[in-house]
Structure formats: structure tokens, C-alpha cells
Amino acid sequence: MATALADVIAALKKESEVTVLSALIEVQEQLHYLPPESIPAVAELTGLSVNDVYTVATFYTHFRFSPPGEHVVEACWGPSCHLRGASEVMAAIEKAVGATFDSDTPDGKFTLRRLSCAGACGHGPVVVLDHKMRGNIGPADVTAFVEQARKSGGEHH
């Protein structure tokens, strides 16, 4: 992991302008989470304090501080999806994978995350599985795509 973070930081040093937020986003995009050593690395890169970087990283719920599961399931719980049955879909997903939202399964297969809005309100409820959006999902649809994900390789491994 240290080599991968070093590679990300080295690439960022070649950019003409790097902010704390842009650096944190790039680290997470490349490593899928912010390892502990990324905070001081970004602080050194941007010339800010570790506290400044940590404050930004913890302000945004987008950032993870532990590796995600092999598959990331994100469910929109914005107003449109909520009115169209997102709560029932989310309950079905939790039952299918054996974890609650905003956590990981004990076997590391799935990470469940809530989305405040997926930007596809006309297609709600919306679920995003490994960056692939699916709309008009009902609780009955959940088992099929969860089983399909179990059989396929993970996104991050």
C-alpha cells in the first residue's frame, strides 16, 4: 500500500495546482480509501497541517478510512427515491447481504452506503452496484443482483 500511495502523491506533485480536496479525492479514487498515512502525505504535499487535512477528510462523508468490500452497493435515499420505496429496497439489500447500510459485511464482500441523491430521481428507487446505476429497483430485484455480484469478482481486488 505504501508504494501505491507514494505513486499517487508523486503523480499529484506533477500537477500545476493541487488542493487538499483534489488530493484526497485522487488518493481515494486510486486506493479506494484514505489509508492513515495518506493524511500526513497530503498535508506535506499541500503545505497544510495534518489537522487541516484531517478536518477536510472527515467533513465529507464521501471519504472512507478503511478499505471497502469487494462490491460497493449504494442506495439512494433522497426524497424521490424515498417516496418510491427506497426504504423497502434498502431493507431487502441489508437482508440479502447480511449487513446494515454504512457498514461492511464481515466477510468483506460488500460495503453498503447511503447516497443522499444519485441524480436520477425519475428512475427511483436507484441502487448503484460497483458504479453501475440501476433504476426502478424493487425489493424483489435485489436478490438477483446481489447473487450476481457474489459470483463475480470484486471491483477492488
Coordinates of N, CA and C in Angstrom, one line a residue, residues 2-157:
A2 N 2.0 1.2 0.7 CA 2.8 2.4 0.8 C 3.3 2.8 -0.6
T3 N 3.7 1.9 -1.4 CA 4.1 2.2 -2.8 C 3.0 2.8 -3.6
A4 N 1.8 2.3 -3.5 CA 0.7 2.8 -4.2 C 0.4 4.3 -3.8
L5 N 0.4 4.6 -2.5 CA 0.2 5.9 -2.0 C 1.4 6.8 -2.5
A6 N 2.6 6.3 -2.5 CA 3.7 7.1 -3.0 C 3.6 7.4 -4.5
D7 N 3.0 6.5 -5.2 CA 2.8 6.7 -6.6 C 1.8 7.8 -6.9
V8 N 0.7 7.8 -6.1 CA -0.4 8.8 -6.2 C 0.2 10.1 -5.9
I9 N 0.9 10.2 -4.8 CA 1.5 11.5 -4.4 C 2.5 12.0 -5.4
A10 N 3.3 11.1 -5.9 CA 4.3 11.5 -7.0 C 3.5 12.1 -8.2
A11 N 2.4 11.5 -8.6 CA 1.6 11.9 -9.7 C 1.0 13.3 -9.4
L12 N 0.6 13.5 -8.2 CA 0.0 14.8 -7.8 C 1.0 15.9 -7.8
K13 N 2.2 15.6 -7.5 CA 3.3 16.6 -7.5 C 3.5 17.2 -8.9
K14 N 3.2 16.4 -9.9 CA 3.3 16.9 -11.3 C 2.2 17.8 -11.7
E15 N 1.1 17.9 -11.0 CA 0.0 18.8 -11.3 C 0.3 20.2 -11.0
S16 N -0.2 21.1 -11.8 CA 0.1 22.6 -11.6 C -0.6 23.1 -10.4
E17 N -1.8 22.6 -10.0 CA -2.5 23.0 -8.8 C -3.1 21.8 -8.2
V18 N -2.8 21.7 -6.9 CA -3.4 20.6 -6.1 C -4.0 21.2 -4.8
T19 N -5.2 20.9 -4.6 CA -5.8 21.4 -3.3 C -5.9 20.2 -2.4
V20 N -6.2 20.4 -1.1 CA -6.4 19.3 -0.2 C -7.5 18.4 -0.7
L21 N -8.6 19.0 -1.1 CA -9.8 18.2 -1.5 C -9.4 17.4 -2.8
S22 N -8.8 18.0 -3.8 CA -8.5 17.3 -5.0 C -7.5 16.2 -4.7
A23 N -6.5 16.4 -3.8 CA -5.6 15.4 -3.5 C -6.3 14.2 -2.7
L24 N -7.2 14.5 -1.8 CA -7.9 13.4 -1.1 C -8.7 12.6 -2.1
I25 N -9.4 13.3 -3.0 CA -10.2 12.6 -4.0 C -9.4 11.7 -4.8
E26 N -8.2 12.2 -5.3 CA -7.4 11.3 -6.1 C -6.9 10.1 -5.3
V27 N -6.4 10.3 -4.1 CA -6.0 9.2 -3.3 C -7.1 8.2 -3.2
Q28 N -8.3 8.6 -2.9 CA -9.4 7.7 -2.7 C -9.8 7.0 -4.0
E29 N -9.7 7.8 -5.1 CA -10.0 7.2 -6.4 C -9.0 6.0 -6.7
Q30 N -7.8 6.3 -6.4 CA -6.7 5.3 -6.8 C -6.7 4.1 -5.8
L31 N -6.8 4.4 -4.5 CA -6.7 3.3 -3.5 C -8.0 2.8 -2.9
H32 N -9.1 3.5 -3.3 CA -10.5 3.1 -2.8 C -10.7 3.5 -1.4
Y33 N -9.8 4.1 -0.7 CA -10.0 4.6 0.7 C -8.8 5.5 1.0
L34 N -8.9 6.2 2.2 CA -7.8 7.0 2.6 C -7.0 6.2 3.7
P35 N -5.9 5.6 3.4 CA -5.1 5.0 4.5 C -4.6 6.0 5.4
P36 N -4.3 5.6 6.7 CA -3.9 6.6 7.7 C -2.7 7.4 7.2
E37 N -1.7 6.8 6.5 CA -0.5 7.6 6.1 C -0.8 8.6 5.0
S38 N -2.1 8.5 4.4 CA -2.4 9.5 3.3 C -2.6 10.9 3.9
I39 N -3.1 11.0 5.1 CA -3.4 12.3 5.7 C -2.1 13.1 5.8
P40 N -1.0 12.6 6.5 CA 0.2 13.4 6.5 C 0.9 13.6 5.2
A41 N 0.7 12.6 4.3 CA 1.3 12.8 2.9 C 0.6 13.9 2.2
V42 N -0.7 14.0 2.3 CA -1.4 15.2 1.6 C -1.1 16.5 2.3
A43 N -0.9 16.4 3.6 CA -0.5 17.7 4.4 C 0.8 18.2 3.9
E44 N 1.8 17.3 3.7 CA 3.1 17.7 3.2 C 3.0 18.2 1.8
L45 N 2.2 17.5 1.0 CA 2.1 17.9 -0.4 C 1.5 19.3 -0.6
T46 N 0.5 19.6 0.3 CA -0.2 20.9 0.1 C 0.3 22.0 1.0
G47 N 1.2 21.6 1.9 CA 1.8 22.6 2.8 C 0.9 23.0 4.0
L48 N -0.1 22.2 4.2 CA -1.0 22.5 5.3 C -0.7 21.5 6.5
S49 N -1.4 21.7 7.6 CA -1.2 20.8 8.8 C -2.0 19.5 8.6
V50 N -1.6 18.5 9.4 CA -2.3 17.3 9.4 C -3.7 17.5 9.9
N51 N -3.9 18.4 10.8 CA -5.2 18.8 11.3 C -6.1 19.4 10.2
D52 N -5.5 20.2 9.4 CA -6.3 20.8 8.3 C -6.8 19.8 7.4
V53 N -5.9 18.9 7.0 CA -6.3 17.8 6.0 C -7.3 16.9 6.7
Y54 N -7.1 16.5 7.9 CA -8.0 15.6 8.6 C -9.4 16.2 8.7
T55 N -9.4 17.5 8.9 CA -10.7 18.2 9.0 C -11.5 18.1 7.7
V56 N -10.8 18.3 6.6 CA -11.4 18.2 5.3 C -11.9 16.8 5.1
A57 N -11.0 15.8 5.4 CA -11.3 14.4 5.1 C -12.5 13.9 5.9
T58 N -12.7 14.4 7.1 CA -13.8 14.0 7.9 C -15.0 14.8 7.7
F59 N -14.9 15.9 7.1 CA -16.1 16.7 6.8 C -17.0 16.1 5.8
Y60 N -16.4 15.5 4.7 CA -17.1 14.9 3.6 C -17.4 13.4 3.9
T61 N -18.6 13.0 3.8 CA -19.0 11.6 4.1 C -18.5 10.7 2.9
H62 N -18.1 11.3 1.8 CA -17.6 10.5 0.7 C -16.3 9.7 1.0
F63 N -15.5 10.2 1.9 CA -14.2 9.6 2.2 C -14.4 8.4 3.1
R64 N -13.6 7.4 2.8 CA -13.5 6.2 3.6 C -12.2 6.1 4.3
F65 N -12.1 5.6 5.5 CA -10.8 5.4 6.2 C -10.5 4.0 6.4
S66 N -11.2 3.1 5.7 CA -10.9 1.7 5.7 C -11.2 1.1 4.3
P67 N -10.5 0.0 3.9 CA -10.8 -0.5 2.6 C -12.2 -0.9 2.4
P68 N -12.8 -0.7 1.3 CA -14.2 -1.1 1.0 C -14.3 -2.6 0.8
G69 N -15.5 -3.1 0.8 CA -15.7 -4.5 0.4 C -15.4 -4.8 -1.1
E70 N -15.5 -6.0 -1.5 CA -15.2 -6.3 -2.9 C -16.3 -5.6 -3.8
H71 N -17.5 -5.5 -3.3 CA -18.6 -4.9 -4.0 C -19.1 -3.7 -3.2
V72 N -19.4 -2.6 -3.8 CA -19.9 -1.5 -3.1 C -21.4 -1.3 -3.6
V73 N -22.3 -1.4 -2.7 CA -23.7 -1.2 -3.0 C -24.2 0.1 -2.4
E74 N -24.6 1.1 -3.2 CA -25.0 2.4 -2.8 C -26.5 2.5 -3.1
A75 N -27.3 2.9 -2.1 CA -28.7 3.1 -2.3 C -29.1 4.6 -2.1
C76 N -29.8 5.1 -3.1 CA -30.2 6.5 -2.9 C -31.4 6.5 -1.9
W77 N -31.3 7.5 -1.0 CA -32.4 7.6 -0.1 C -32.9 9.1 -0.1
G78 N -32.7 9.7 -1.2 CA -33.2 11.1 -1.4 C -34.7 11.1 -1.4
P79 N -35.3 12.3 -1.4 CA -36.8 12.4 -1.3 C -37.5 11.6 -2.4
S80 N -37.1 11.7 -3.7 CA -37.8 10.9 -4.7 C -37.7 9.4 -4.6
C81 N -36.5 9.0 -4.3 CA -36.3 7.5 -4.1 C -37.1 7.1 -2.8
H82 N -37.0 7.9 -1.8 CA -37.7 7.5 -0.6 C -39.2 7.4 -0.8
L83 N -39.8 8.3 -1.6 CA -41.2 8.2 -1.9 C -41.6 7.0 -2.8
R84 N -40.6 6.6 -3.5 CA -40.8 5.5 -4.5 C -40.4 4.1 -3.9
G85 N -40.1 4.1 -2.6 CA -39.9 2.8 -2.0 C -38.4 2.4 -1.6
A86 N -37.6 3.4 -1.5 CA -36.2 3.1 -1.2 C -36.0 2.4 0.1
S87 N -36.8 2.7 1.1 CA -36.7 2.1 2.4 C -36.9 0.6 2.3
E88 N -37.8 0.1 1.5 CA -38.1 -1.3 1.3 C -36.9 -1.9 0.5
V89 N -36.4 -1.2 -0.4 CA -35.3 -1.8 -1.2 C -34.0 -1.9 -0.3
M90 N -33.8 -0.9 0.5 CA -32.6 -0.9 1.4 C -32.8 -2.0 2.4
A91 N -33.9 -2.2 2.9 CA -34.1 -3.4 3.8 C -33.9 -4.7 3.2
A92 N -34.3 -4.8 1.9 CA -34.1 -6.1 1.2 C -32.6 -6.3 0.9
I93 N -31.9 -5.2 0.6 CA -30.4 -5.3 0.4 C -29.7 -5.7 1.7
E94 N -30.1 -5.1 2.8 CA -29.5 -5.5 4.1 C -29.7 -6.9 4.4
K95 N -30.9 -7.4 4.2 CA -31.2 -8.8 4.4 C -30.4 -9.7 3.5
A96 N -30.3 -9.3 2.2 CA -29.6 -10.2 1.2 C -28.1 -10.3 1.5
V97 N -27.5 -9.2 2.0 CA -26.0 -9.3 2.2 C -25.6 -9.5 3.7
G98 N -26.6 -9.3 4.6 CA -26.3 -9.6 6.0 C -25.5 -8.4 6.7
A99 N -25.7 -7.2 6.3 CA -25.1 -6.0 6.9 C -26.1 -4.9 6.8
T100 N -25.8 -3.9 7.6 CA -26.7 -2.7 7.6 C -26.0 -1.6 6.7
F101 N -26.7 -0.6 6.3 CA -26.1 0.5 5.5 C -25.1 1.2 6.3
D102 N -24.1 1.7 5.6 CA -22.9 2.4 6.2 C -22.1 1.5 7.0
S103 N -22.0 0.2 6.5 CA -21.1 -0.7 7.1 C -20.7 -1.7 6.0
D104 N -19.8 -2.7 6.4 CA -19.3 -3.7 5.6 C -19.7 -5.1 6.1
T105 N -19.9 -6.0 5.2 CA -20.2 -7.4 5.6 C -18.9 -7.9 6.3
P106 N -19.1 -8.8 7.3 CA -17.9 -9.4 8.0 C -16.9 -10.1 7.1
D107 N -17.4 -10.7 6.0 CA -16.5 -11.4 5.0 C -15.9 -10.5 4.0
G108 N -16.1 -9.2 4.1 CA -15.5 -8.2 3.2 C -16.1 -8.2 1.8
K109 N -17.1 -8.9 1.5 CA -17.7 -9.0 0.2 C -18.4 -7.7 -0.2
F110 N -19.2 -7.1 0.7 CA -20.0 -6.0 0.4 C -19.8 -4.8 1.4
T111 N -19.8 -3.6 0.8 CA -19.9 -2.4 1.5 C -21.2 -1.7 1.1
L112 N -22.0 -1.4 2.1 CA -23.3 -0.7 1.9 C -23.2 0.8 2.2
R113 N -23.6 1.6 1.3 CA -23.5 3.1 1.6 C -24.8 3.7 1.1
R114 N -25.2 4.7 1.9 CA -26.4 5.5 1.5 C -25.9 6.7 0.6
L115 N -26.7 7.0 -0.4 CA -26.4 8.2 -1.2 C -27.5 9.2 -0.9
S116 N -27.1 10.4 -0.7 CA -28.2 11.4 -0.4 C -28.9 11.7 -1.7
C117 N -28.3 11.6 -2.9 CA -29.0 11.7 -4.1 C -28.1 11.1 -5.2
A118 N -28.7 10.2 -6.0 CA -27.9 9.6 -7.1 C -28.1 10.5 -8.4
G119 N -29.0 11.5 -8.4 CA -29.2 12.3 -9.6 C -30.0 11.7 -10.6
A120 N -30.8 10.7 -10.3 CA -31.7 10.0 -11.3 C -33.1 9.9 -10.7
C121 N -33.6 11.0 -10.2 CA -34.8 11.0 -9.4 C -36.0 10.4 -10.2
G122 N -36.0 10.5 -11.5 CA -37.1 10.0 -12.3 C -37.1 8.4 -12.4
H123 N -36.0 7.8 -11.9 CA -35.9 6.4 -12.1 C -35.8 5.7 -10.7
G124 N -36.2 6.4 -9.6 CA -36.1 5.8 -8.3 C -37.1 4.7 -8.1
P125 N -36.7 3.9 -7.1 CA -35.5 3.9 -6.3 C -34.3 3.5 -7.1
V126 N -33.2 4.1 -6.8 CA -32.0 3.9 -7.5 C -30.9 3.2 -6.6
V127 N -30.3 2.2 -7.2 CA -29.2 1.5 -6.5 C -28.0 1.5 -7.4
V128 N -26.8 1.7 -6.9 CA -25.6 1.7 -7.6 C -24.7 0.6 -7.1
L129 N -24.5 -0.4 -8.0 CA -23.6 -1.5 -7.6 C -22.4 -1.4 -8.4
D130 N -21.3 -1.3 -7.7 CA -19.9 -1.2 -8.3 C -19.9 -0.1 -9.5
H131 N -20.5 1.0 -9.2 CA -20.5 2.2 -10.1 C -21.5 2.0 -11.3
K132 N -22.3 1.0 -11.2 CA -23.3 0.8 -12.3 C -24.7 1.1 -11.7
M133 N -25.3 2.1 -12.2 CA -26.6 2.5 -11.7 C -27.7 1.7 -12.2
R134 N -28.7 1.4 -11.3 CA -29.9 0.6 -11.7 C -31.1 1.4 -11.1
G135 N -32.0 1.6 -12.0 CA -33.2 2.4 -11.6 C -34.4 1.5 -11.5
N136 N -35.5 2.1 -10.9 CA -36.7 1.4 -10.8 C -36.6 0.0 -10.1
I137 N -35.7 0.0 -9.2 CA -35.4 -1.3 -8.4 C -36.5 -1.5 -7.4
G138 N -37.0 -2.7 -7.3 CA -37.9 -3.1 -6.2 C -37.2 -4.1 -5.3
P139 N -37.8 -4.3 -4.2 CA -37.2 -5.3 -3.2 C -37.0 -6.7 -3.9
A140 N -37.9 -7.1 -4.8 CA -37.8 -8.4 -5.4 C -36.6 -8.5 -6.4
D141 N -36.1 -7.3 -6.9 CA -34.9 -7.3 -7.8 C -33.6 -7.5 -7.1
V142 N -33.6 -7.3 -5.8 CA -32.3 -7.2 -5.0 C -31.6 -8.5 -5.0
T143 N -32.3 -9.6 -4.7 CA -31.7 -10.9 -4.6 C -30.9 -11.3 -5.8
A144 N -31.4 -11.0 -7.0 CA -30.8 -11.4 -8.2 C -29.4 -10.7 -8.4
F145 N -29.5 -9.3 -8.2 CA -28.2 -8.6 -8.5 C -27.2 -8.8 -7.3
V146 N -27.6 -9.1 -6.1 CA -26.7 -9.5 -5.1 C -26.0 -10.8 -5.4
E147 N -26.8 -11.8 -5.8 CA -26.2 -13.1 -6.1 C -25.3 -13.0 -7.3
Q148 N -25.7 -12.2 -8.3 CA -24.8 -12.0 -9.4 C -23.4 -11.4 -9.0
A149 N -23.5 -10.4 -8.1 CA -22.3 -9.8 -7.6 C -21.4 -10.8 -6.8
R150 N -22.1 -11.7 -6.0 CA -21.4 -12.7 -5.2 C -20.6 -13.6 -6.1
K151 N -21.1 -13.9 -7.3 CA -20.5 -14.9 -8.2 C -19.4 -14.2 -9.0
S152 N -19.4 -12.9 -9.2 CA -18.4 -12.2 -10.0 C -17.3 -11.8 -9.1
G153 N -16.2 -11.5 -9.7 CA -15.0 -11.0 -9.0 C -15.3 -9.6 -8.4
G154 N -14.6 -9.2 -7.4 CA -14.8 -7.9 -6.8 C -14.2 -6.8 -7.6
E155 N -14.8 -5.6 -7.4 CA -14.3 -4.4 -8.1 C -12.9 -4.0 -7.7
H156 N -12.6 -4.2 -6.5 CA -11.3 -3.6 -6.0 C -10.2 -4.6 -5.8
H157 N -10.5 -5.9 -6.1 CA -9.5 -6.9 -5.8 C -9.0 -7.6 -7.0

